[in-house]
Amino acid sequence: MSKALLAAVLQDSLDCTGVAAHKAVKDLMSAIVEELKEEGSFTLPSFGTFAVCETKERQALNPRTGATVTVQAGQTVRFKASPRLKQKL
């Protein structure tokens, strides 16, 4: 699913312009990112939870050269589907 598809669904559902729908999707994505930065998680009831998780430093292989490289520790976002979403799938 892409931002364009979300905007198209909003445009059809709300009977608004494409520009307004794209702005709404952009604002929604920004709000989710801000919530993840501030709180560390974001929950959409009946859909699931997005959570920021720490990753450890690790060794990986460069696929071109086969050389070992160190991947630094960082953060990633994980998603856990709600039981209701799992049931619908």
mmCIF file with all atom_site columns, C-alpha atoms in Angstrom:
data_model
loop_
_atom_site.group_PDB
_atom_site.id
_atom_site.type_symbol
_atom_site.label_atom_id
_atom_site.label_alt_id
_atom_site.label_comp_id
_atom_site.label_asym_id
_atom_site.label_entity_id
_atom_site.label_seq_id
_atom_site.pdbx_PDB_ins_code
_atom_site.Cartn_x
_atom_site.Cartn_y
_atom_site.Cartn_z
_atom_site.occupancy
_atom_site.B_iso_or_equiv
_atom_site.pdbx_formal_charge
_atom_site.auth_seq_id
_atom_site.auth_comp_id
_atom_site.auth_asym_id
_atom_site.auth_atom_id
_atom_site.pdbx_PDB_model_num
ATOM 1  C CA . MET A 1 1  ? 0.000   0.000   0.000  1.00 0.00 ? 1  MET A CA 1
ATOM 2  C CA . SER A 1 2  ? 1.294   3.433   -0.857 1.00 0.00 ? 2  SER A CA 1
ATOM 3  C CA . LYS A 1 3  ? 0.531   6.999   0.157  1.00 0.00 ? 3  LYS A CA 1
ATOM 4  C CA . ALA A 1 4  ? -1.146  7.492   -3.218 1.00 0.00 ? 4  ALA A CA 1
ATOM 5  C CA . LEU A 1 5  ? -3.504  4.574   -2.580 1.00 0.00 ? 5  LEU A CA 1
ATOM 6  C CA . LEU A 1 6  ? -4.343  5.875   0.898  1.00 0.00 ? 6  LEU A CA 1
ATOM 7  C CA . ALA A 1 7  ? -5.010  9.313   -0.571 1.00 0.00 ? 7  ALA A CA 1
ATOM 8  C CA . ALA A 1 8  ? -7.258  7.813   -3.247 1.00 0.00 ? 8  ALA A CA 1
ATOM 9  C CA . VAL A 1 9  ? -9.275  5.917   -0.625 1.00 0.00 ? 9  VAL A CA 1
ATOM 10 C CA . LEU A 1 10 ? -9.649  9.095   1.444  1.00 0.00 ? 10 LEU A CA 1
ATOM 11 C CA . GLN A 1 11 ? -10.590 11.115  -1.613 1.00 0.00 ? 11 GLN A CA 1
ATOM 12 C CA . ASP A 1 12 ? -13.336 8.657   -2.553 1.00 0.00 ? 12 ASP A CA 1
ATOM 13 C CA . SER A 1 13 ? -14.556 8.208   1.013  1.00 0.00 ? 13 SER A CA 1
ATOM 14 C CA . LEU A 1 14 ? -14.664 11.887  1.958  1.00 0.00 ? 14 LEU A CA 1
ATOM 15 C CA . ASP A 1 15 ? -15.496 13.213  -1.513 1.00 0.00 ? 15 ASP A CA 1
ATOM 16 C CA . CYS A 1 16 ? -12.675 15.747  -1.292 1.00 0.00 ? 16 CYS A CA 1
ATOM 17 C CA . THR A 1 17 ? -10.004 16.928  -3.702 1.00 0.00 ? 17 THR A CA 1
ATOM 18 C CA . GLY A 1 18 ? -6.852  14.948  -4.388 1.00 0.00 ? 18 GLY A CA 1
ATOM 19 C CA . VAL A 1 19 ? -4.717  17.726  -2.921 1.00 0.00 ? 19 VAL A CA 1
ATOM 20 C CA . ALA A 1 20 ? -6.686  17.665  0.349  1.00 0.00 ? 20 ALA A CA 1
ATOM 21 C CA . ALA A 1 21 ? -6.483  13.863  0.530  1.00 0.00 ? 21 ALA A CA 1
ATOM 22 C CA . HIS A 1 22 ? -2.707  13.867  -0.067 1.00 0.00 ? 22 HIS A CA 1
ATOM 23 C CA . LYS A 1 23 ? -2.262  16.552  2.615  1.00 0.00 ? 23 LYS A CA 1
ATOM 24 C CA . ALA A 1 24 ? -4.348  14.497  5.069  1.00 0.00 ? 24 ALA A CA 1
ATOM 25 C CA . VAL A 1 25 ? -2.230  11.386  4.436  1.00 0.00 ? 25 VAL A CA 1
ATOM 26 C CA . LYS A 1 26 ? 0.987   13.400  4.783  1.00 0.00 ? 26 LYS A CA 1
ATOM 27 C CA . ASP A 1 27 ? -0.230  14.930  8.067  1.00 0.00 ? 27 ASP A CA 1
ATOM 28 C CA . LEU A 1 28 ? -1.286  11.510  9.381  1.00 0.00 ? 28 LEU A CA 1
ATOM 29 C CA . MET A 1 29 ? 2.110   9.990   8.600  1.00 0.00 ? 29 MET A CA 1
ATOM 30 C CA . SER A 1 30 ? 3.871   12.930  10.265 1.00 0.00 ? 30 SER A CA 1
ATOM 31 C CA . ALA A 1 31 ? 1.717   12.550  13.381 1.00 0.00 ? 31 ALA A CA 1
ATOM 32 C CA . ILE A 1 32 ? 2.538   8.833   13.597 1.00 0.00 ? 32 ILE A CA 1
ATOM 33 C CA . VAL A 1 33 ? 6.280   9.514   13.246 1.00 0.00 ? 33 VAL A CA 1
ATOM 34 C CA . GLU A 1 34 ? 6.142   12.214  15.941 1.00 0.00 ? 34 GLU A CA 1
ATOM 35 C CA . GLU A 1 35 ? 4.278   9.868   18.296 1.00 0.00 ? 35 GLU A CA 1
ATOM 36 C CA . LEU A 1 36 ? 6.913   7.167   17.725 1.00 0.00 ? 36 LEU A CA 1
ATOM 37 C CA . LYS A 1 37 ? 9.684   9.675   18.472 1.00 0.00 ? 37 LYS A CA 1
ATOM 38 C CA . GLU A 1 38 ? 8.047   10.993  21.651 1.00 0.00 ? 38 GLU A CA 1
ATOM 39 C CA . GLU A 1 39 ? 6.351   7.921   23.132 1.00 0.00 ? 39 GLU A CA 1
ATOM 40 C CA . GLY A 1 40 ? 8.159   5.019   21.494 1.00 0.00 ? 40 GLY A CA 1
ATOM 41 C CA . SER A 1 41 ? 4.962   3.323   20.323 1.00 0.00 ? 41 SER A CA 1
ATOM 42 C CA . PHE A 1 42 ? 1.762   3.971   18.410 1.00 0.00 ? 42 PHE A CA 1
ATOM 43 C CA . THR A 1 43 ? -1.386  1.843   18.599 1.00 0.00 ? 43 THR A CA 1
ATOM 44 C CA . LEU A 1 44 ? -4.254  1.699   16.146 1.00 0.00 ? 44 LEU A CA 1
ATOM 45 C CA . PRO A 1 45 ? -7.054  -0.189  17.913 1.00 0.00 ? 45 PRO A CA 1
ATOM 46 C CA . SER A 1 46 ? -8.258  -3.243  16.003 1.00 0.00 ? 46 SER A CA 1
ATOM 47 C CA . PHE A 1 47 ? -5.195  -2.975  13.730 1.00 0.00 ? 47 PHE A CA 1
ATOM 48 C CA . GLY A 1 48 ? -1.975  -3.236  15.722 1.00 0.00 ? 48 GLY A CA 1
ATOM 49 C CA . THR A 1 49 ? 0.920   -1.543  17.467 1.00 0.00 ? 49 THR A CA 1
ATOM 50 C CA . PHE A 1 50 ? 4.047   0.047   16.043 1.00 0.00 ? 50 PHE A CA 1
ATOM 51 C CA . ALA A 1 51 ? 6.938   0.126   18.528 1.00 0.00 ? 51 ALA A CA 1
ATOM 52 C CA . VAL A 1 52 ? 10.481  1.497   18.402 1.00 0.00 ? 52 VAL A CA 1
ATOM 53 C CA . CYS A 1 53 ? 13.044  -1.215  19.254 1.00 0.00 ? 53 CYS A CA 1
ATOM 54 C CA . GLU A 1 54 ? 16.770  -1.028  19.812 1.00 0.00 ? 54 GLU A CA 1
ATOM 55 C CA . THR A 1 55 ? 19.051  -3.108  17.587 1.00 0.00 ? 55 THR A CA 1
ATOM 56 C CA . LYS A 1 56 ? 22.446  -4.418  18.691 1.00 0.00 ? 56 LYS A CA 1
ATOM 57 C CA . GLU A 1 57 ? 25.709  -3.921  16.879 1.00 0.00 ? 57 GLU A CA 1
ATOM 58 C CA . ARG A 1 58 ? 26.363  -6.955  14.674 1.00 0.00 ? 58 ARG A CA 1
ATOM 59 C CA . GLN A 1 59 ? 28.590  -8.384  11.985 1.00 0.00 ? 59 GLN A CA 1
ATOM 60 C CA . ALA A 1 60 ? 27.298  -8.740  8.414  1.00 0.00 ? 60 ALA A CA 1
ATOM 61 C CA . LEU A 1 61 ? 28.708  -9.654  5.015  1.00 0.00 ? 61 LEU A CA 1
ATOM 62 C CA . ASN A 1 62 ? 29.108  -7.272  2.103  1.00 0.00 ? 62 ASN A CA 1
ATOM 63 C CA . PRO A 1 63 ? 27.309  -9.154  -0.707 1.00 0.00 ? 63 PRO A CA 1
ATOM 64 C CA . ARG A 1 64 ? 29.617  -7.811  -3.425 1.00 0.00 ? 64 ARG A CA 1
ATOM 65 C CA . THR A 1 65 ? 32.968  -8.486  -1.814 1.00 0.00 ? 65 THR A CA 1
ATOM 66 C CA . GLY A 1 66 ? 32.142  -11.023 0.865  1.00 0.00 ? 66 GLY A CA 1
ATOM 67 C CA . ALA A 1 67 ? 34.006  -8.878  3.387  1.00 0.00 ? 67 ALA A CA 1
ATOM 68 C CA . THR A 1 68 ? 32.796  -8.712  6.981  1.00 0.00 ? 68 THR A CA 1
ATOM 69 C CA . VAL A 1 69 ? 31.422  -5.320  8.004  1.00 0.00 ? 69 VAL A CA 1
ATOM 70 C CA . THR A 1 70 ? 30.156  -4.010  11.323 1.00 0.00 ? 70 THR A CA 1
ATOM 71 C CA . VAL A 1 71 ? 26.565  -2.753  11.407 1.00 0.00 ? 71 VAL A CA 1
ATOM 72 C CA . GLN A 1 72 ? 26.183  -0.167  14.153 1.00 0.00 ? 72 GLN A CA 1
ATOM 73 C CA . ALA A 1 73 ? 23.537  -0.363  16.847 1.00 0.00 ? 73 ALA A CA 1
ATOM 74 C CA . GLY A 1 74 ? 20.445  1.686   16.149 1.00 0.00 ? 74 GLY A CA 1
ATOM 75 C CA . GLN A 1 75 ? 16.687  1.742   16.222 1.00 0.00 ? 75 GLN A CA 1
ATOM 76 C CA . THR A 1 76 ? 13.986  0.159   14.100 1.00 0.00 ? 76 THR A CA 1
ATOM 77 C CA . VAL A 1 77 ? 10.203  0.047   14.116 1.00 0.00 ? 77 VAL A CA 1
ATOM 78 C CA . ARG A 1 78 ? 8.422   -3.243  14.703 1.00 0.00 ? 78 ARG A CA 1
ATOM 79 C CA . PHE A 1 79 ? 4.748   -3.984  14.108 1.00 0.00 ? 79 PHE A CA 1
ATOM 80 C CA . LYS A 1 80 ? 2.568   -6.378  16.079 1.00 0.00 ? 80 LYS A CA 1
ATOM 81 C CA . ALA A 1 81 ? -0.847  -7.146  14.602 1.00 0.00 ? 81 ALA A CA 1
ATOM 82 C CA . SER A 1 82 ? -3.855  -7.072  16.902 1.00 0.00 ? 82 SER A CA 1
ATOM 83 C CA . PRO A 1 83 ? -5.803  -10.289 17.515 1.00 0.00 ? 83 PRO A CA 1
ATOM 84 C CA . ARG A 1 84 ? -8.751  -8.836  15.579 1.00 0.00 ? 84 ARG A CA 1
ATOM 85 C CA . LEU A 1 85 ? -6.570  -8.165  12.521 1.00 0.00 ? 85 LEU A CA 1
ATOM 86 C CA . LYS A 1 86 ? -5.093  -11.670 12.733 1.00 0.00 ? 86 LYS A CA 1
ATOM 87 C CA . GLN A 1 87 ? -8.598  -13.126 12.887 1.00 0.00 ? 87 GLN A CA 1
ATOM 88 C CA . LYS A 1 88 ? -9.684  -11.223 9.760  1.00 0.00 ? 88 LYS A CA 1
ATOM 89 C CA . LEU A 1 89 ? -6.688  -12.483 7.789  1.00 0.00 ? 89 LEU A CA 1
#
